[in-house]
CSV table of C-alpha atoms in Angstrom, one decimal:
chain,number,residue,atom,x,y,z
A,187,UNK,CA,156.8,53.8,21.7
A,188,UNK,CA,158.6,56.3,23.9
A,189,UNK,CA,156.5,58.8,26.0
A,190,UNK,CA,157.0,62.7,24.4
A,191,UNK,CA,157.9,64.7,27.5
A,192,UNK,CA,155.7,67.8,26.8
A,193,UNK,CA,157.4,69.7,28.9
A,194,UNK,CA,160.2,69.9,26.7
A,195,UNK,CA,158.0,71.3,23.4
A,196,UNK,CA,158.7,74.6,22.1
A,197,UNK,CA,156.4,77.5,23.1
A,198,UNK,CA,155.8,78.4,19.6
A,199,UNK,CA,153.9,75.1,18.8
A,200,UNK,CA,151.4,76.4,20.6
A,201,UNK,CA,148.7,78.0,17.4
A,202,UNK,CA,146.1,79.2,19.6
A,203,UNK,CA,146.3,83.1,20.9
A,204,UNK,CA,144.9,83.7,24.0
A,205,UNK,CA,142.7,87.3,24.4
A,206,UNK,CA,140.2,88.5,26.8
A,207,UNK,CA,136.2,88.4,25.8
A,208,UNK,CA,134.2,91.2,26.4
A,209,UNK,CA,131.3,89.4,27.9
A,210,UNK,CA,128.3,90.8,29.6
A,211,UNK,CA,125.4,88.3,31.7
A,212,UNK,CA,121.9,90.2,32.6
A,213,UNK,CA,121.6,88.3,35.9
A,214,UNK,CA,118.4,90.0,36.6
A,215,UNK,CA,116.1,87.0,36.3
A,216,UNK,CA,118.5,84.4,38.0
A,217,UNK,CA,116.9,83.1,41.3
A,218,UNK,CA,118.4,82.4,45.2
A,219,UNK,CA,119.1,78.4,43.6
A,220,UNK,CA,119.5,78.7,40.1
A,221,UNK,CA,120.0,74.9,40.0
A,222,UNK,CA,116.0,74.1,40.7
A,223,UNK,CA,115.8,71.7,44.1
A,224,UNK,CA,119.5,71.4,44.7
A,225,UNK,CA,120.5,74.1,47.3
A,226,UNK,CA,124.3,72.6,47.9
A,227,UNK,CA,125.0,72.0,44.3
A,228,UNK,CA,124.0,75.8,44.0
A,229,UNK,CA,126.1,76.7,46.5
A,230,UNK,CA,128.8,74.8,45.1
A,231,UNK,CA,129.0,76.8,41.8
A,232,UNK,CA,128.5,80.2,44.6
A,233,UNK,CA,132.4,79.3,45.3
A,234,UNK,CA,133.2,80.0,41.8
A,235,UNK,CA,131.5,83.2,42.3
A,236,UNK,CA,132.6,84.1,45.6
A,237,UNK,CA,136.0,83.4,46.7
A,238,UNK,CA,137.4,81.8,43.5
A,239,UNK,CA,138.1,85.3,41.4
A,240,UNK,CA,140.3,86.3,45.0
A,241,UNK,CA,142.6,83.7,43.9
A,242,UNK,CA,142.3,84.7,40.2
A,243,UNK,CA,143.4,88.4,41.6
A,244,UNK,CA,146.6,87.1,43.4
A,245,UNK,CA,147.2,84.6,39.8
A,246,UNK,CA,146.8,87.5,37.5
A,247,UNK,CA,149.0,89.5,40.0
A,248,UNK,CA,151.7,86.8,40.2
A,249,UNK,CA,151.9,86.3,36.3
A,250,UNK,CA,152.1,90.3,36.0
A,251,UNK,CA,155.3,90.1,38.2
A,252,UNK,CA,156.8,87.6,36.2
A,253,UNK,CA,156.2,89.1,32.7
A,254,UNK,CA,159.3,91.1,32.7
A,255,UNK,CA,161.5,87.9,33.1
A,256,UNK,CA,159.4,86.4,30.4
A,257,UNK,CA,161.7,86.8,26.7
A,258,UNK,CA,159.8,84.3,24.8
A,259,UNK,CA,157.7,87.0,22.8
A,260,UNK,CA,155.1,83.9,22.3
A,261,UNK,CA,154.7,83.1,25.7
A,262,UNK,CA,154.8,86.9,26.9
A,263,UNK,CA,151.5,87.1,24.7
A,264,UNK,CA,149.9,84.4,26.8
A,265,UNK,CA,150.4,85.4,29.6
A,266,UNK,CA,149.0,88.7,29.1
A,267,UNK,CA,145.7,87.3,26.9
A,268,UNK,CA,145.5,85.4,30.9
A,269,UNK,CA,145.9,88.4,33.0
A,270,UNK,CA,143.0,90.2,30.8
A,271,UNK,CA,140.9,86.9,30.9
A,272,UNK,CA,141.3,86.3,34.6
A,273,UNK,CA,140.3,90.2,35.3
A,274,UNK,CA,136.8,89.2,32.9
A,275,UNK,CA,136.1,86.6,35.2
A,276,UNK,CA,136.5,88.5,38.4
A,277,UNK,CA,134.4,91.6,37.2
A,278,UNK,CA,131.7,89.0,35.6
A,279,UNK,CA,131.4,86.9,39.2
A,280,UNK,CA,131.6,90.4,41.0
A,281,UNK,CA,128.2,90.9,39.2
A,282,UNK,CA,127.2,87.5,40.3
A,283,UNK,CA,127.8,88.2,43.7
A,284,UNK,CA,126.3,91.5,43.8
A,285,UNK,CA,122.9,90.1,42.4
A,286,UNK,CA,123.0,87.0,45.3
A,287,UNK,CA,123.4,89.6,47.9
A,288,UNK,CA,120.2,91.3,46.7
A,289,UNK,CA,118.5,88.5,46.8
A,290,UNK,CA,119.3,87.8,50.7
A,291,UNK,CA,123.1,85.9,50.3
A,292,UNK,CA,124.9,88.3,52.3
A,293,UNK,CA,128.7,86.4,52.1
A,294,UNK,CA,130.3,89.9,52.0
A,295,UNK,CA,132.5,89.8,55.1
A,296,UNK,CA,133.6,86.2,53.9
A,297,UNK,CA,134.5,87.3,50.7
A,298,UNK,CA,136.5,90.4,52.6
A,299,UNK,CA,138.2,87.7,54.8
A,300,UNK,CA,139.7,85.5,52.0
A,301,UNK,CA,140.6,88.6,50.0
A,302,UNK,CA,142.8,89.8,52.9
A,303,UNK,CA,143.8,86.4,53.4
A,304,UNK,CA,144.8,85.8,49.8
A,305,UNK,CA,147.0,89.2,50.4
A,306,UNK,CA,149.0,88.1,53.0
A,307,UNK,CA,149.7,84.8,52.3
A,308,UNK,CA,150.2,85.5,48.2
A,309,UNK,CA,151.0,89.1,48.1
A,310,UNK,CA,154.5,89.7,47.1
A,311,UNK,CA,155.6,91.5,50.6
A,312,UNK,CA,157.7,93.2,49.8
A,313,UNK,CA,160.9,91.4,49.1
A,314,UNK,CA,163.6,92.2,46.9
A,315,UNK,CA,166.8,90.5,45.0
A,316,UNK,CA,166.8,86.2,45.2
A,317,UNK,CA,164.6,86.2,47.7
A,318,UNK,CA,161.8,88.3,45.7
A,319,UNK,CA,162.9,85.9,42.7
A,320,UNK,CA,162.3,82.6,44.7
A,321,UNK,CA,158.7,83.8,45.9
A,322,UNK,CA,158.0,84.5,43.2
A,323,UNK,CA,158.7,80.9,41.7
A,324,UNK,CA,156.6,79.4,44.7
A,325,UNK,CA,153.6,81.1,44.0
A,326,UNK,CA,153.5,80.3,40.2
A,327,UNK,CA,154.0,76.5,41.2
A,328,UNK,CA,151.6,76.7,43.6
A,329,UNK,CA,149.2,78.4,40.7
A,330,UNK,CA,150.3,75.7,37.9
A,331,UNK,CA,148.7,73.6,40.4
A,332,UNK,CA,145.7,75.0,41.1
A,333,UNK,CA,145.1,76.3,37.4
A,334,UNK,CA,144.9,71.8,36.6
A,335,UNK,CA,142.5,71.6,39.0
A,336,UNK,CA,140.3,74.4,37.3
A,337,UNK,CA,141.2,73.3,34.0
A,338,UNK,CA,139.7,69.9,35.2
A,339,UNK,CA,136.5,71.1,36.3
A,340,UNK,CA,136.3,73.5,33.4
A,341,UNK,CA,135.9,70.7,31.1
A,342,UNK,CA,133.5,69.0,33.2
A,343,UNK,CA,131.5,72.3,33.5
A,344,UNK,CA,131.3,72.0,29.5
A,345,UNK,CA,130.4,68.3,29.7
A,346,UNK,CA,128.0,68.4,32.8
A,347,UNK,CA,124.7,67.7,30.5
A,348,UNK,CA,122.7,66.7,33.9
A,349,UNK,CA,123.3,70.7,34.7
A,350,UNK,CA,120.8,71.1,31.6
A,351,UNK,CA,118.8,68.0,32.8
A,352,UNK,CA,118.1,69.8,35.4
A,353,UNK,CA,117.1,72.7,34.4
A,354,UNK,CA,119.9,75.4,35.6
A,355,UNK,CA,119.3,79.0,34.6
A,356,UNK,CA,121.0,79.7,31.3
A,357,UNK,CA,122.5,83.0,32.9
A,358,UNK,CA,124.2,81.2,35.4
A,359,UNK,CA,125.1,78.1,33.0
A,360,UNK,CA,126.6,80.4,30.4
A,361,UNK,CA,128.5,82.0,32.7
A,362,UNK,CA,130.1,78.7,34.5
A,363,UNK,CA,131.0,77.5,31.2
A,364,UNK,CA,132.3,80.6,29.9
A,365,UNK,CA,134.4,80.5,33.1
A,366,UNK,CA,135.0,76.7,32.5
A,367,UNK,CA,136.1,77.1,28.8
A,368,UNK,CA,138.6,79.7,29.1
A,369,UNK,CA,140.2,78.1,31.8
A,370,UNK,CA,140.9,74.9,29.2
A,371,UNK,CA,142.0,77.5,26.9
A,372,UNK,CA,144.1,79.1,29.1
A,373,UNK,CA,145.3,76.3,30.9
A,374,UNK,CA,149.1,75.9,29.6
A,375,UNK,CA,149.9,79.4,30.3
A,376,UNK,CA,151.1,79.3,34.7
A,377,UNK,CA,152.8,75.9,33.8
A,378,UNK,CA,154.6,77.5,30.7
A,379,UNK,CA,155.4,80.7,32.7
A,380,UNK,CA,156.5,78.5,36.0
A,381,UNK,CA,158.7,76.2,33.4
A,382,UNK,CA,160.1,79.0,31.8
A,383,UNK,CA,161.0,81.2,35.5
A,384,UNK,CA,162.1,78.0,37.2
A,385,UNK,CA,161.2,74.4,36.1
A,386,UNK,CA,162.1,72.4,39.2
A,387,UNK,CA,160.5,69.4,39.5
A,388,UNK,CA,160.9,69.0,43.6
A,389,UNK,CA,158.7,72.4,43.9
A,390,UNK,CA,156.4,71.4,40.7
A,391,UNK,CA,155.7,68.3,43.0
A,392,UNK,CA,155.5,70.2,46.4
A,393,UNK,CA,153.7,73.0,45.5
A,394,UNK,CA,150.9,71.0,43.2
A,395,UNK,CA,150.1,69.2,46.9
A,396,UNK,CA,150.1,72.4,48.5
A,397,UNK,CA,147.4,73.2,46.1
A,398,UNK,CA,145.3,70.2,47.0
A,399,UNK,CA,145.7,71.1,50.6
A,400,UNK,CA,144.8,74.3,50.0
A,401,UNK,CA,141.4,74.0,47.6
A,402,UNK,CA,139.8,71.2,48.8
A,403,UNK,CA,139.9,72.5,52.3
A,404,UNK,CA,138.5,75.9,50.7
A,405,UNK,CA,135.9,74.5,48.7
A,406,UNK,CA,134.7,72.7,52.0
A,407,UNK,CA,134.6,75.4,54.5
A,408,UNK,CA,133.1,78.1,51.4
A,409,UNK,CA,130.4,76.0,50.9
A,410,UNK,CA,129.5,75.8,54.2
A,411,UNK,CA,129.7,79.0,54.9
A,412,UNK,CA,126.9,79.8,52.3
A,413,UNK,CA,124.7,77.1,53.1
A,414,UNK,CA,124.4,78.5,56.7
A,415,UNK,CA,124.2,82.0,55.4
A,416,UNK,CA,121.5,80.9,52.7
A,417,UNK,CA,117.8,82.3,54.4
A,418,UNK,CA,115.7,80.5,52.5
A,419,UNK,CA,113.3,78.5,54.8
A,420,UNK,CA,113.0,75.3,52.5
A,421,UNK,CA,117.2,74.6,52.3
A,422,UNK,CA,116.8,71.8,54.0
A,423,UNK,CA,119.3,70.3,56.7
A,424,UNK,CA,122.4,68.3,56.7
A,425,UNK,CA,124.1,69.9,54.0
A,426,UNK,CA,126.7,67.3,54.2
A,427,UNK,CA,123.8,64.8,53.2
A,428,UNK,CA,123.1,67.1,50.5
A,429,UNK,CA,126.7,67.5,49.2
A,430,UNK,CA,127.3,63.3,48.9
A,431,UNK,CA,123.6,62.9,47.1
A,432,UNK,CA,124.4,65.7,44.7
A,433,UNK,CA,127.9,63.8,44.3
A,434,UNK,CA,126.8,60.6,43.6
A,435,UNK,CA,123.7,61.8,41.3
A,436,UNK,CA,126.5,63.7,39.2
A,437,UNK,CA,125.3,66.8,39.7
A,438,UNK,CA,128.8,68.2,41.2
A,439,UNK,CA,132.1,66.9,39.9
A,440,UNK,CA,133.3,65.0,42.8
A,441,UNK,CA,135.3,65.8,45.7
A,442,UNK,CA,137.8,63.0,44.8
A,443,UNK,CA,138.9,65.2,41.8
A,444,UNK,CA,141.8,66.8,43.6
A,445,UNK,CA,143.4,63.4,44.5
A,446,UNK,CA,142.9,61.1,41.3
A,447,UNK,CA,144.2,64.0,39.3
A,448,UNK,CA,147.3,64.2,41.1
A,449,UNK,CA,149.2,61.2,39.6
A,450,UNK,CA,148.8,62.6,36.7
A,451,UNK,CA,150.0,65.9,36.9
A,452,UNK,CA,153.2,64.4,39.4
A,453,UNK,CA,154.1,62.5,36.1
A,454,UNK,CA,157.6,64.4,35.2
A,455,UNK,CA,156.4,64.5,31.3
A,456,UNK,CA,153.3,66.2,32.0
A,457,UNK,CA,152.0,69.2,30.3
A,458,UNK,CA,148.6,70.5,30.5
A,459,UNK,CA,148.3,70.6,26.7
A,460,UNK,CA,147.4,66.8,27.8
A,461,UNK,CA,144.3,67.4,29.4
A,462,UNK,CA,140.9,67.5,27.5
A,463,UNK,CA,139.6,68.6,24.3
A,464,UNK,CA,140.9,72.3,23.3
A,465,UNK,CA,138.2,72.0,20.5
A,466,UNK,CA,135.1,71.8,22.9
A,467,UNK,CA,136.5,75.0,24.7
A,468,UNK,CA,137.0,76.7,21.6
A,469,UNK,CA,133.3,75.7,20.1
A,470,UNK,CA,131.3,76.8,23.5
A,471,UNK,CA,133.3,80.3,23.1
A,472,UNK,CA,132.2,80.5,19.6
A,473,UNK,CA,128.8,80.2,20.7
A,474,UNK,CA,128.3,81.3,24.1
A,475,UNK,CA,125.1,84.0,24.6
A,476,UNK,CA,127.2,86.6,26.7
A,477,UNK,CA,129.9,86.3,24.2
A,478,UNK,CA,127.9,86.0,20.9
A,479,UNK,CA,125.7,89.6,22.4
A,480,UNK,CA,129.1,91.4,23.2
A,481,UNK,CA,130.7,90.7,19.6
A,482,UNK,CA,127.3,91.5,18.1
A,483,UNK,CA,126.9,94.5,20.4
A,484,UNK,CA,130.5,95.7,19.5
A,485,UNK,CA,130.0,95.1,15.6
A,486,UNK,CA,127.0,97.0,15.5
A,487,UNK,CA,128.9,100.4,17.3
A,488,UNK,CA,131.4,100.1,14.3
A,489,UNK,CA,128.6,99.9,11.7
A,490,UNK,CA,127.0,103.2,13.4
A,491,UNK,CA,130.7,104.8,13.9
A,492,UNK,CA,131.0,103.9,10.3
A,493,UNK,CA,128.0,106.1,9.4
């Protein structure tokens, strides 16, 4: 039987509407490692927290820009349910990181540093006509690839059952798989919008390796940096000892993600509508705390506006 190139599928096929959650996580309670006994596997999740939502700024930013080329009305919908997603997840981390500072995890001037980074490497500067066009294209390959990469790990955030095992902080596991399941929702929607601005395969293919160049790299050096700037007495030492134990015990999804995904995504009929199960995404959404309290929080101010 022939292979269906995805790629080639209308828009409109696509049921699902994307929207932003109005979500709220009481992180009072959470401790310094909110994964009990495993310091580098907390600090892991920290990037998601830290220096991820930079990038989700730049995305959000990129997508915005290419809205007004966007005439598929279906598509145009997606893309804005993503921009009000991705700016959930950056003010819900923000919180995140707030409360980790309090507690002693002072990565402010780090965070600073990749946000002026992100700027000048991803902001738009400044250009105009084919040349402001063409950037634009580049950045939303470069984001298709990325976005597979956290689509990946969001599904394996919303399989992880040792993060359970061993006995994470449902504050902080909520809010990963939040995170985790609306990036499998929303992870058709930079693909689409790169296929529909430009749809070259040479920079699909160049600018997905970037992205592996780019975010292993960053998940490396970010993790690092927090396990040196982490002052608890008991962290332990060798955090690179640390990292390939919490690897091999599965308590991380490993390293070798962002190469033994890339054959797949290099295959020319690939779409992410491919990857995992939609319906797991969809169910944890349906029952997440943060989300289930807002939509019970917002149902009760109509019943009282109703009185």
């Amino acid at each position: 039987m022939a292979e269906i190139d995805a790629t080639k599928r209308p828009y409109q096929e696509e049921a699902h509407a994307i929207h932003a959650r109005d979500v709220h996580f009481d992180f009072d309670s959470v401790p310094m490692h909110y994964i009990p006994d495993e310091v580098l596997a907390t600090h892991i999740v920290n990037v998601m927290h830290l220096v991820l939502p930079e990038g989700e700024r730049a995305m959000a930013m990129a997508l915005a820009e290419a809205l007004p080329h966007i005439d598929d009305q279906r598509l145009r919908e997606e893309v804005q349910g993503f921009v009000g997603q991705e700016t959930m997840h950056a003010g819900s981390h923000e919180g995140a990181r707030k409360h980790l500072q309090s507690l002693g995890l002072d990565a402010q001037g780090y965070v600073e540093a990749v946000s002026w980074l992100v700027d000048r490497v991803l902001g738009d500067h400044g250009l105009t006509g084919r040349a402001k066009r063409t950037w634009l294209q580049e950045r939303l390959g470069l984001f298709a690839g990325m976005e597979h990469f956290t689509a990946v790990i969001g599904e394996w955030l919303l399989e992880a059952d040792v993060l359970e095992q061993k006995g994470m902080h449902p504050t902080m596991l909520d809010l990963v798989r939040w995170h985790g399941a609306e990036e499998v929702e929303h992870r058709s929607v930079v693909f689409d919008a790169y296929m529909h601005l430009d749809g070259s395969y040479a920079r699909r293919a160049r600018t997905a390796l970037l992205a592996t160049a780019t975010l292993l790299p960053l998940f490396i050096v970010s993790t690092a940096y927090l396990y040196r700037k982490d002052p608890s007495k008991h962290k332990g030492r060798l955090w690179p000892l640390q990292f390939v134990s919490a690897t091999a015990r599965g308590v991380i999804p490993s390293w070798t993600v962002f190469f033994t995904e890339m054959p797949r995504y290099l295959r020319p009929s690939f779409h992410p509508s491919q990857l995992g199960s939609m319906d797991n995404a969809l169910r944890y959404l349906a029952h997440s705390p943060a989300a289930r309290a807002a939509s019970e929080s917002a149902v009760g101010a109509d019943h009282l506006g109703a009185w």
